[in-house]
Coordinates of C-alpha atoms and ligand atoms in Angstrom, one line a residue:
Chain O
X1 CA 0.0 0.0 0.0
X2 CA 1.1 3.9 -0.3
X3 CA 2.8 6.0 1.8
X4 CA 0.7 8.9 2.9
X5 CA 2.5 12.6 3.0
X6 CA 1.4 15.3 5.0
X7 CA 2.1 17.7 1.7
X8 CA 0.5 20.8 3.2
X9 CA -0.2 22.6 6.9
X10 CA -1.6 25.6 7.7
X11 CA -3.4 27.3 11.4
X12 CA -4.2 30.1 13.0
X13 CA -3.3 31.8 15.8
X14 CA -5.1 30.2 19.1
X15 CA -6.6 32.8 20.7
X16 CA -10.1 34.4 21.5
X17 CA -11.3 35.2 18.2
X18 CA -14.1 37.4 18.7
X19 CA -14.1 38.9 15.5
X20 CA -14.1 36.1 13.8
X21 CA -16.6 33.0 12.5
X22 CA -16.1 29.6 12.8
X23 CA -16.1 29.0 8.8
X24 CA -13.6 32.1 8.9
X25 CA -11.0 30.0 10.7
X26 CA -11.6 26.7 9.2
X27 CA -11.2 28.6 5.9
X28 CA -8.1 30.0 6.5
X29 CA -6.4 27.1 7.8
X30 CA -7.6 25.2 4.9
X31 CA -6.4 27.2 2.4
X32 CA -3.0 28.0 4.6
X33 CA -2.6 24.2 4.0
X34 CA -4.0 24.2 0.2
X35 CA -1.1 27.2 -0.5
X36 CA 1.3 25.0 1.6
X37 CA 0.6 21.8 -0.6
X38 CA 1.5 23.9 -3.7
X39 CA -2.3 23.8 -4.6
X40 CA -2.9 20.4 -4.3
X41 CA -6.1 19.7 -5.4
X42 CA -8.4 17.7 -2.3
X43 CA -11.4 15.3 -3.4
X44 CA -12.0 14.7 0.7
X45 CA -12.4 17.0 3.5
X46 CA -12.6 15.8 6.9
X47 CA -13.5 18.1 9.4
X48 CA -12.8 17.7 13.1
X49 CA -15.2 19.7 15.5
X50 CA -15.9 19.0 19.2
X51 CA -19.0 21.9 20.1
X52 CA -20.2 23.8 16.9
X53 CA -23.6 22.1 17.7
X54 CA -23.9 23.3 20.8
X55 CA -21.3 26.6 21.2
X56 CA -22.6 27.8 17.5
X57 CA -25.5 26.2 17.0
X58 CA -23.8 25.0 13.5
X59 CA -23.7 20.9 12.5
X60 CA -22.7 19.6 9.2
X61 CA -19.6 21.1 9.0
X62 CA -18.5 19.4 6.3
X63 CA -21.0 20.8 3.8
X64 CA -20.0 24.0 5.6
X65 CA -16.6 24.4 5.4
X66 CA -16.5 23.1 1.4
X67 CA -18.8 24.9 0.5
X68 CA -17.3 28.4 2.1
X69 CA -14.1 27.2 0.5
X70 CA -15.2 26.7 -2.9
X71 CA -15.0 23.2 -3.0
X72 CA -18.7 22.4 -3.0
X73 CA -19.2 19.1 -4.7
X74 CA -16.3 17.0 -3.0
X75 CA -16.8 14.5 -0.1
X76 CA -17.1 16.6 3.2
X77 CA -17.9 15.0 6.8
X78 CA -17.4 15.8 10.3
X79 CA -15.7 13.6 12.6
X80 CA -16.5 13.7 16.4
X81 CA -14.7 12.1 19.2
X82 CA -15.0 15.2 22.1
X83 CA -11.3 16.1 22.8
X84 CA -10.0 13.9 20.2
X85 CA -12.3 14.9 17.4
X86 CA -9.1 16.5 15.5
X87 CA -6.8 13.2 15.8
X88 CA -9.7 11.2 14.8
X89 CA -10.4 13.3 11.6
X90 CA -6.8 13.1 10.4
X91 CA -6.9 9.2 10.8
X92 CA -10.0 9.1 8.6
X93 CA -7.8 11.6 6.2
X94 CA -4.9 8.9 6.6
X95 CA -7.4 5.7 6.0
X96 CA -8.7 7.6 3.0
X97 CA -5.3 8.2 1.1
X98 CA -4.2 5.3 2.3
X99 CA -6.8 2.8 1.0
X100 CA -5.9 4.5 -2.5
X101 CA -10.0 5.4 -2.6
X102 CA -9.2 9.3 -2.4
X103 CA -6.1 10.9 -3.8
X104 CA -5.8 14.1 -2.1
X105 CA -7.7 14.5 1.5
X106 CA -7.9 17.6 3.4
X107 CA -8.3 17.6 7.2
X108 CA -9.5 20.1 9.1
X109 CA -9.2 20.7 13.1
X110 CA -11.6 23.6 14.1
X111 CA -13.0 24.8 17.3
X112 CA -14.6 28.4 18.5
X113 CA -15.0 28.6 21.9
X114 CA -16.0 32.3 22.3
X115 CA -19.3 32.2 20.6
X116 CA -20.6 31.9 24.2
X117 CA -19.2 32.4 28.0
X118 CA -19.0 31.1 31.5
X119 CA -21.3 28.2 32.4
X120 CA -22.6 27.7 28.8
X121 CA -19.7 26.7 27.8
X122 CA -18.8 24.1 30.9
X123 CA -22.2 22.8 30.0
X124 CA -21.3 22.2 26.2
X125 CA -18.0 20.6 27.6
X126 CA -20.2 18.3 29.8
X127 CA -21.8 16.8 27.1
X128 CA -18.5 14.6 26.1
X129 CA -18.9 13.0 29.4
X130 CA -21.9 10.5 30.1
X131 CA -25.3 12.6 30.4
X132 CA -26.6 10.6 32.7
X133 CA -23.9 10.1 35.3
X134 CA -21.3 12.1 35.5
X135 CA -22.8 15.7 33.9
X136 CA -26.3 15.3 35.7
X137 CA -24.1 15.4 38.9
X138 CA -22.2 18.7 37.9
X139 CA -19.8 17.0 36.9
X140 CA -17.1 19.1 34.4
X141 CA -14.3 17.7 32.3
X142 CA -12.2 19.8 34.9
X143 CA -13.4 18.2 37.5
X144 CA -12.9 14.6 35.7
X145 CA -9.3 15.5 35.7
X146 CA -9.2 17.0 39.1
X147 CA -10.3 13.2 40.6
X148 CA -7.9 11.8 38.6
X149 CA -5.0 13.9 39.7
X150 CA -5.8 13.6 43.5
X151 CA -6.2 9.8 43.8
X152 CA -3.2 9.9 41.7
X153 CA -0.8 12.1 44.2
X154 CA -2.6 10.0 47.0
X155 CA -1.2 6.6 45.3
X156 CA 2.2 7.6 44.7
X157 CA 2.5 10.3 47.5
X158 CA 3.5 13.3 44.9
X159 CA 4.8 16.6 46.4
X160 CA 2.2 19.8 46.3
X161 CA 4.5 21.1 43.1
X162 CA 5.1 17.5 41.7
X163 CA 2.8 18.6 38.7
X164 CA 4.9 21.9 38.2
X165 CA 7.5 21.0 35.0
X166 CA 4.5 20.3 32.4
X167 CA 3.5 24.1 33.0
X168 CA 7.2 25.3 32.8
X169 CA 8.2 23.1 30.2
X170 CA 4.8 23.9 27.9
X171 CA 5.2 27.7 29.0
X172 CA 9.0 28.0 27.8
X173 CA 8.3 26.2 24.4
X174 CA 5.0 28.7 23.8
X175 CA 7.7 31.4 24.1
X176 CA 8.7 30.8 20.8
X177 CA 5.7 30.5 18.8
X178 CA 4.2 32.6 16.7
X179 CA 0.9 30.6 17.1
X180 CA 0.6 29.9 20.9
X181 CA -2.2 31.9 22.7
X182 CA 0.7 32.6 25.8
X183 CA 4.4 33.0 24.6
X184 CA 6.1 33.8 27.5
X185 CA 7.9 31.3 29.9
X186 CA 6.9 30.7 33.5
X187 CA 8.8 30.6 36.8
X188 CA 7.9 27.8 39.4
X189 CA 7.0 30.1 42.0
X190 CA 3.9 31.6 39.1
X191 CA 2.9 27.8 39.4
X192 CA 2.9 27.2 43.3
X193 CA 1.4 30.7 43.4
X194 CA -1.4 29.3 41.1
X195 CA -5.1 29.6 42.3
X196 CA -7.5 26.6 42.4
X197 CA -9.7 25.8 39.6
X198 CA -10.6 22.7 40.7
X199 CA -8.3 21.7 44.0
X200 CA -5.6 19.9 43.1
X201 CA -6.2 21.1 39.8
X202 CA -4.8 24.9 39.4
X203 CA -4.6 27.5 37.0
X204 CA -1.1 25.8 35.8
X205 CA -2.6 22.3 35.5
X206 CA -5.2 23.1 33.0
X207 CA -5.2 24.5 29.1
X208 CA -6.9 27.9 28.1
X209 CA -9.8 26.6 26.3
X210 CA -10.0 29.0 23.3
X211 CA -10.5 29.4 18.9
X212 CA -8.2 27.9 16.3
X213 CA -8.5 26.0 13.3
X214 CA -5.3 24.1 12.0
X215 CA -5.4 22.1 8.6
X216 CA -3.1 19.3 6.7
X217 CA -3.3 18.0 3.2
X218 CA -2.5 14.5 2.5
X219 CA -1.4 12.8 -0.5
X220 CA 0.7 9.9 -2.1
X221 CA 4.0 10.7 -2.8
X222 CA 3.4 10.2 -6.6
X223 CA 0.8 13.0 -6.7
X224 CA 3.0 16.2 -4.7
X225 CA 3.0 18.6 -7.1
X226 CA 6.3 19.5 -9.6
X227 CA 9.6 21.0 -7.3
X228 CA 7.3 20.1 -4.0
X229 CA 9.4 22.7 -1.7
X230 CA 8.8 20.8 1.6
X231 CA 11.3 18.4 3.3
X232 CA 8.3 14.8 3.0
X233 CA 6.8 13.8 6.2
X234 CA 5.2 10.7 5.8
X235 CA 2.5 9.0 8.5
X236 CA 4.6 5.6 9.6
X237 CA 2.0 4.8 12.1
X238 CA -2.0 5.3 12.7
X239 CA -4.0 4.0 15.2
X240 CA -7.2 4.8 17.3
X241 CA -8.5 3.3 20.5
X242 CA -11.5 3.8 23.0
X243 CA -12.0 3.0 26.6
X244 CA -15.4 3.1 29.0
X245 CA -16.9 6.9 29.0
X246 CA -17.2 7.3 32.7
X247 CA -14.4 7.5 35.1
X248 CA -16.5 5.5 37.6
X249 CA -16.8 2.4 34.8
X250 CA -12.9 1.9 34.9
X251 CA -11.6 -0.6 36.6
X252 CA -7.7 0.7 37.0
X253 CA -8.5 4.9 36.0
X254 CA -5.0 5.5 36.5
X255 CA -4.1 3.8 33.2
X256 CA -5.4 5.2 30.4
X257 CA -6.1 1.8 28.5
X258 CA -6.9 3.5 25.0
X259 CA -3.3 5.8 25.3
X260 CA -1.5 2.2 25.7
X261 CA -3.5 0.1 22.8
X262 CA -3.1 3.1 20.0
X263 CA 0.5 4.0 20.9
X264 CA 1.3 -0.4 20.9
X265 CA -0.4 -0.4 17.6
X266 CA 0.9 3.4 15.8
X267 CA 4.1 1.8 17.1
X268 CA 4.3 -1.3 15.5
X269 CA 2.9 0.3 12.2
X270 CA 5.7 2.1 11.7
X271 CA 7.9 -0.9 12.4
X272 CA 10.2 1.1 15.2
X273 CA 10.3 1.1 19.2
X274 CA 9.5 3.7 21.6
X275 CA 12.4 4.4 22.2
X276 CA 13.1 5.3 18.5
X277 CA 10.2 8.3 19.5
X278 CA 12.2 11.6 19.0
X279 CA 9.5 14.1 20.5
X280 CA 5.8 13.4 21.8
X281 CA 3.1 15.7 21.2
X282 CA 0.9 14.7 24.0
X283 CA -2.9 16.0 25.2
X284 CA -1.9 18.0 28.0
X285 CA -5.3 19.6 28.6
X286 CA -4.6 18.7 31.9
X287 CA -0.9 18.1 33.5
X288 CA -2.3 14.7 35.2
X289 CA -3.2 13.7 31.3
X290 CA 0.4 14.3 30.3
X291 CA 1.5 12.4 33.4
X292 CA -1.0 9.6 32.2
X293 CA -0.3 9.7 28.5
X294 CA 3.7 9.3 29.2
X295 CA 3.4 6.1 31.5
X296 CA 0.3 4.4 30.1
X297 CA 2.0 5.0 26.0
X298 CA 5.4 3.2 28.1
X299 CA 7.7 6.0 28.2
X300 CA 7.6 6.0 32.1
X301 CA 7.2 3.0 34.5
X302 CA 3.4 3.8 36.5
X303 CA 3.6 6.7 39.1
X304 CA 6.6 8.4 37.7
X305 CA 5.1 10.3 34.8
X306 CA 5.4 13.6 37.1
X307 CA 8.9 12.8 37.7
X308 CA 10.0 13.0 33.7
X309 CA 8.6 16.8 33.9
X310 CA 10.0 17.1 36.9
X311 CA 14.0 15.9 36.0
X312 CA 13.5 18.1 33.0
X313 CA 13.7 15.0 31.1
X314 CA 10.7 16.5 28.5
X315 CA 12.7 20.1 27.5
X316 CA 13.9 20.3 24.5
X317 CA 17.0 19.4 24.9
X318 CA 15.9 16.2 27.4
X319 CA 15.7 12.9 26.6
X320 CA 12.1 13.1 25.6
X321 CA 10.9 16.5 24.6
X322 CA 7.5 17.2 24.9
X323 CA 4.9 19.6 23.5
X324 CA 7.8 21.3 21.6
X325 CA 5.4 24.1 20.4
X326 CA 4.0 24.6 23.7
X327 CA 1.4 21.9 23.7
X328 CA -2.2 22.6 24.5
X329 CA -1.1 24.3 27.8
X330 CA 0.6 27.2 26.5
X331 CA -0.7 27.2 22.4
X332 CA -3.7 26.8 23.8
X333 CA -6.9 23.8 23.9
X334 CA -9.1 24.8 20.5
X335 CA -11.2 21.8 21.5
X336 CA -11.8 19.3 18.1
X337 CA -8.8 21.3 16.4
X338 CA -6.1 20.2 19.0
X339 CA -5.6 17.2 17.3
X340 CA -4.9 18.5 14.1
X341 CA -2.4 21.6 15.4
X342 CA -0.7 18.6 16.5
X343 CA -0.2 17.3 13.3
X344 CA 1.1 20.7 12.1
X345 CA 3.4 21.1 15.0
X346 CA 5.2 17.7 14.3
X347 CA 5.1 18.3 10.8
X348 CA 6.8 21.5 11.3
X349 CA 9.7 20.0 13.7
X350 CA 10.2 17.0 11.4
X351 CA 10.6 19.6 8.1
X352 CA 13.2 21.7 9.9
X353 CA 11.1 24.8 10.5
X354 CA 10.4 24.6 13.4
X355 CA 12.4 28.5 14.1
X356 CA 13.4 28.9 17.7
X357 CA 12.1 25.7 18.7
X358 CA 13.6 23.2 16.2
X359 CA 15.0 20.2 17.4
X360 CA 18.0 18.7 16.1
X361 CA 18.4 15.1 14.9
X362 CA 15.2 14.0 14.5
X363 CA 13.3 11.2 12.6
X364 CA 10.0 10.1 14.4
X365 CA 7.0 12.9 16.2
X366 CA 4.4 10.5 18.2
X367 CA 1.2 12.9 18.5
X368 CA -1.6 11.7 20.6
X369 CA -5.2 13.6 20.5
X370 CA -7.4 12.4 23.9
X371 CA -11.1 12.7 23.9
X372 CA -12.1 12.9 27.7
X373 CA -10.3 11.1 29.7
X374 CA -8.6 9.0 27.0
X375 CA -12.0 7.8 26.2
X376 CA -10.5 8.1 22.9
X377 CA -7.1 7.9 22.5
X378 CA -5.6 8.4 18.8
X379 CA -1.8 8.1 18.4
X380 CA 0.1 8.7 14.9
X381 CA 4.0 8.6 14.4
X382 CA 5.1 11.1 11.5
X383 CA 8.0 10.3 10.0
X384 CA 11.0 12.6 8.0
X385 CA 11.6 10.5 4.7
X386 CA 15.0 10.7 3.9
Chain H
X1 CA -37.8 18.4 26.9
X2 CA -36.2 15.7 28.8
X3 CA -38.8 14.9 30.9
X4 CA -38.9 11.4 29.3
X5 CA -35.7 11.2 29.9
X6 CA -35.4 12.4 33.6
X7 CA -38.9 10.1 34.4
X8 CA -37.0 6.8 32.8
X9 CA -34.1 7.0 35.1
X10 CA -35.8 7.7 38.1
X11 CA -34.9 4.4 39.7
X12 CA -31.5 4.9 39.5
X13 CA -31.8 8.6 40.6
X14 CA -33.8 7.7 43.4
X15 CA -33.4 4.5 44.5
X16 CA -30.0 3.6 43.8
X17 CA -31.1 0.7 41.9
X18 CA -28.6 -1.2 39.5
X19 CA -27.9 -4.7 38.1
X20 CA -26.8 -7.7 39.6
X21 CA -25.5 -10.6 37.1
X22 CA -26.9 -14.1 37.7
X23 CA -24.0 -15.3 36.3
X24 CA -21.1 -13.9 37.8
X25 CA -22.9 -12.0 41.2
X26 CA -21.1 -9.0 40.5
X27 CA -23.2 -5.8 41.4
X28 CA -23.7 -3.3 38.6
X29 CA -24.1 0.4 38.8
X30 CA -24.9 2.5 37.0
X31 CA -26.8 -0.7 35.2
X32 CA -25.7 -1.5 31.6
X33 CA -27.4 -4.8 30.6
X34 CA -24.1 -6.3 29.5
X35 CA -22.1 -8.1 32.8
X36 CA -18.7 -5.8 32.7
X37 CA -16.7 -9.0 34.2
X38 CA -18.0 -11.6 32.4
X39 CA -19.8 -10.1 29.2
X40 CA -23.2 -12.3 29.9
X41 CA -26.3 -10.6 30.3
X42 CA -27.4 -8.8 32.8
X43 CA -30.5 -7.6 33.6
X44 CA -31.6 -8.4 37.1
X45 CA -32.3 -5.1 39.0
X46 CA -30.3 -5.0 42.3
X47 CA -30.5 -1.7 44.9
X48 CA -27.9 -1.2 46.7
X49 CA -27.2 -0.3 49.9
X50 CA -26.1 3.4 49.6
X51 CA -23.3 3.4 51.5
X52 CA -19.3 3.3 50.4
X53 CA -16.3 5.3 50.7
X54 CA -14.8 8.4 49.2
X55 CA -12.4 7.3 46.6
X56 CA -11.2 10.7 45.0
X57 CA -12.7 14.5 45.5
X58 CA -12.7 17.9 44.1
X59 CA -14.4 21.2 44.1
X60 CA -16.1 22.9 41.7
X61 CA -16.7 27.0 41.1
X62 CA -17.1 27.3 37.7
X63 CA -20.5 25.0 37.3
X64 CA -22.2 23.8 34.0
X65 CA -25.3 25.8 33.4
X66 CA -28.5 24.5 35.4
X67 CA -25.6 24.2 38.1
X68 CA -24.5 27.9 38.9
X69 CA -26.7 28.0 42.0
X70 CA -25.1 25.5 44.0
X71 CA -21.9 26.5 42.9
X72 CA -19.2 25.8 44.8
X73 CA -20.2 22.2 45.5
X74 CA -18.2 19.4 46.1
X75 CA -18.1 16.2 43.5
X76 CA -16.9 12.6 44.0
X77 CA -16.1 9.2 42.9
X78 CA -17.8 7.0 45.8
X79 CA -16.9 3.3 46.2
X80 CA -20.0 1.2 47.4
X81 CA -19.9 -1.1 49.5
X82 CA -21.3 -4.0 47.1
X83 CA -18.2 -2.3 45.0
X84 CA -18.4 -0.3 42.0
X85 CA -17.5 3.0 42.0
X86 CA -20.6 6.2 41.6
X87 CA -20.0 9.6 40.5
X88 CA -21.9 12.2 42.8
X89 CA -21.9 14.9 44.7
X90 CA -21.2 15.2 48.5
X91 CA -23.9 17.1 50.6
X92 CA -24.2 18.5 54.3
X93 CA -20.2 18.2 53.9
X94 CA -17.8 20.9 54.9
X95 CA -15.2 20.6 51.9
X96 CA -12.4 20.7 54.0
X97 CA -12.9 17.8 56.3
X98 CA -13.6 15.3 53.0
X99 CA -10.7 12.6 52.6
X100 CA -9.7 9.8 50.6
X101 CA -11.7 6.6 52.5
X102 CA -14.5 8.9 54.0
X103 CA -17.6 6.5 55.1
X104 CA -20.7 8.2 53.2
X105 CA -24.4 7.1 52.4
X106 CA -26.6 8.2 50.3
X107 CA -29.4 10.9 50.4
X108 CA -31.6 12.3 47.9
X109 CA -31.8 16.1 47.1
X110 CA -32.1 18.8 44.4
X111 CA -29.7 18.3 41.6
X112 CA -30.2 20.7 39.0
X113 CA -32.5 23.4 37.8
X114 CA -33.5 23.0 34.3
X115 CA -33.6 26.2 32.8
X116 CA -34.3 25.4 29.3
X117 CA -37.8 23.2 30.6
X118 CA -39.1 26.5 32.5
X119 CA -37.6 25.9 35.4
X120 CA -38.1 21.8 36.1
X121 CA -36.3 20.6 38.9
X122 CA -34.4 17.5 39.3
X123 CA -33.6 15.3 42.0
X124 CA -31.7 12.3 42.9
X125 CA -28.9 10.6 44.7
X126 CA -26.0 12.7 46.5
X127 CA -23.7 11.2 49.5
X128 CA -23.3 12.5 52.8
X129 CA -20.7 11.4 55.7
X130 CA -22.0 9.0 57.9
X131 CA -20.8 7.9 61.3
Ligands
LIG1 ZN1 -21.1 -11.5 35.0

């Protein structure tokens, strides 16, 4: 079977667009990527989304966004898996170039938060958790992580500022991009200092929820375009698991069962070991996520997730760097696009233009989009092709 | 409307009442038809006891809509007695004396204010400490 290249990328700034639509931003992305491809032709969009039914009161996006971008008359769907809506619509980009049935496929992450405010939105956010039994008790996706991460410092007897090096490390790598809703870097005292949003869960330990749309065209390497300008990035590995919806349905919630299966699977698609992983783009909406998403993909034993933050071991210049661009902490959380900045992020690093933040010597970008609490976990390893 | 919605689960909101599998004994809640041990079916109803254990806690101050009014309240993971774990909020509970292995039962009061269904009401389960 083909390889599939990621030929284009393209995103916005995250930020709080206020003055700007939600087919605004999916539209410049798009075409961002489109330019970036050398006008690649797509005959598939994929769109990811998380809220647009409920924060804009907009479904179909997929009719939506072709149509706004003039390509009314190709296939256009949106894919939906809460947090990891974005990851999940570049796999179905990546299983539709990949099967040979599409030629050219254009994926999509978008998200716009700001249409509404304050408990609207937590309610909307709600709604990717089960209805009946978690959100009918009040329950937010905050909260979710705020159990997690105090049954987890209770296990393994983590220190009040255990948590503290995925804010610094996220916060020093925002610094130097361009896209990232905060860009400056962080001292550890701005993190102990750090109000409660949802005890032990402070205002360090979760990602600013706000807009951004981020886009990548895929094709087979036989269809780039004439003189393609772009170092290729290919997608080795693809993979996509689930686990229960509720917290309460887990039997071990400290594992995040779906992060493990997708990462074992991306892993052996692209026919390397972990350890071969240069950098990890991981889901850090919330630092007890990264934690998770570091020992349950087997790049720390259980209960010492914290400690790779903490040893500085996920910097750019460790032995694992992390959220190079300044992960969803400081780029920022647009919701269903996450996923998909990801993939431009990676992308980026692997090409060499990554600016301030490049990393040297590299080969293989794991990214890994979470919907909820790894409900849905979807891992891809992007690969330079020499 | 959700009335439909709010009136079909009123067992479990009220009444605590989940799933026991005849084939494996293992107590089910909230009930899901399909035995989570050993995949048989499940459907026997089972009501359990109401009382378990704090298992993890938090606060919340910035509360889904339909929430706002009770907002700070306190949320938790409860292990039951018969054992699986519950999602709810903890009532008549100062937030600061809440730990990890608490002993709480379980009480019904107001859970939400509906404000898109002209202002419907909904109750069910919450825990409070026992002694
Ligand atoms: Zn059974």
């Amino acid at each position: 079977m083909t390889d599939v290249i990621i030929a284009g990328i393209g995103q916005t700034a995250v930020n709080e667009h206020w003055d700007v639509s939600l087919r605004e931003l999916g539209l410049f992305a798009l075409e961002a990527a489109v330019r970036d491809a050398g006008g690649l032709k797509p005959q598939a969009l994929f769109v990811g989304n998380m809220l647009a039914p409920n924060l804009s009161r907009q479904a179909h996006l997929g009719a939506l966004l072709a149509d706004f971008a003039g390509l009314t008359g190709i296939e256009a769907v949106t894919v939906e898996a809460a947090g990891a809506s974005g990851g999940a619509a570049l796999r179905q980009g990546y299983l539709a170039v990949k099967s040979g049935l599409v030629d050219a496929a254009l994926v999509v992450g978008v998200e716009k938060f700001t249409d509404v405010v304050g408990s609207e939105v937590e309610a909307a956010l709600s709604t990717a958790s089960d209805s009946d039994f978690e959100a009918m008790q009040g329950m937010t996706p905050t909260a979710q992580a705020a159990l997690l991460m105090r049954r987890y410092t209770h296990e393994y007897n983590v220190p009040a500022d255990g948590f503290a090096g995925f804010a610094l490390t996220a916060h020093a790598n925002g610094a130097g991009n361009k896209n990232a809703m905060f860009q400056k870097a962080i001292k550890p005292d701005t993190y102990t200092r750090a109000s409660m949003v949802s005890d032990p869960v402070n205002m360090f330990d979760a990602a600013p929820l706000a807009d951004g749309a981020a886009a990548v065209l895929l094709t087979r390497p036989d269809l780039l375009p004439p003189g393609f300008p772009h170092p290729l990035v290919r997608i080795a590995g693809s993979a996509t698991a689930s686990d229960t919806l509720a917290l309460h349905d887990r039997k071990d919630m400290l594992f995040f069962e779906a992060a493990y299966l997708s990462t074992g699977k991306a892993v052996k698609q692209a026919g390397i070991t972990l350890d071969q992983v240069d950098f990890f783009e991981y889901h850090d909406a919330f630092s007890i996520y990264a934690a998770l998403s570091l020992e349950s993909s087997g790049f720390s034993i259980r209960g010492h997730g914290w400690k790779l933050a903490a040893d500085n071991r996920i910097t750019r210049d460790g032995s694992l760097p992390c959220a190079t661009m300044g992960g969803l902490k400081a780029r920022g959380y647009p919701g269903g696009a996450t996923g998909v900045y990801q993939a431009v992020e990676a992308a980026t690093q692997l090409r060499g233009q990554a600016g301030a933040n490049q990393l040297a010597n590299i080969r293989y970008g794991m990214i890994q989009s979470l919907g909820g609490p790894a409900s849905t976990a979807v891992t891809h390893i992007l690969e330079k092709v020499s | 409307m959700e009335i439909a919605r709010h009136w079909r689960l009123k067992q479990q909101r009220y009444g605590l009442v989940g799933e026991v599998c005849p084939h494996c004994d293992v107590k089910i809640f909230p009930p899901r038809d399909v035995c989570p041990e050993c995949g048989g079916e499940a459907k026997t109803l089972y009501t359990f006891s109401g009382k378990g254990e704090v298992y993890s806690y938090t606060t919340i101050y910035e509360a889904p809509a339909g929430y706002d009014e009770t907002a700070p309240y306190t949320v938790a993971l409860v292990k039951l007695e018969e054992g699986p774990l519950v999602t709810a909020q903890l009532t008549d509970v100062d937030e600061e004396s809440v730990q990890i292995g608490m002993p709480v039962e379980m009480v019904t009061r107001k859970l939400r204010q509906d404000g898109d269904e002209r202002g419907m009401l909904v109750y069910g389960y919450k825990f409070r400490k026992s002694t």
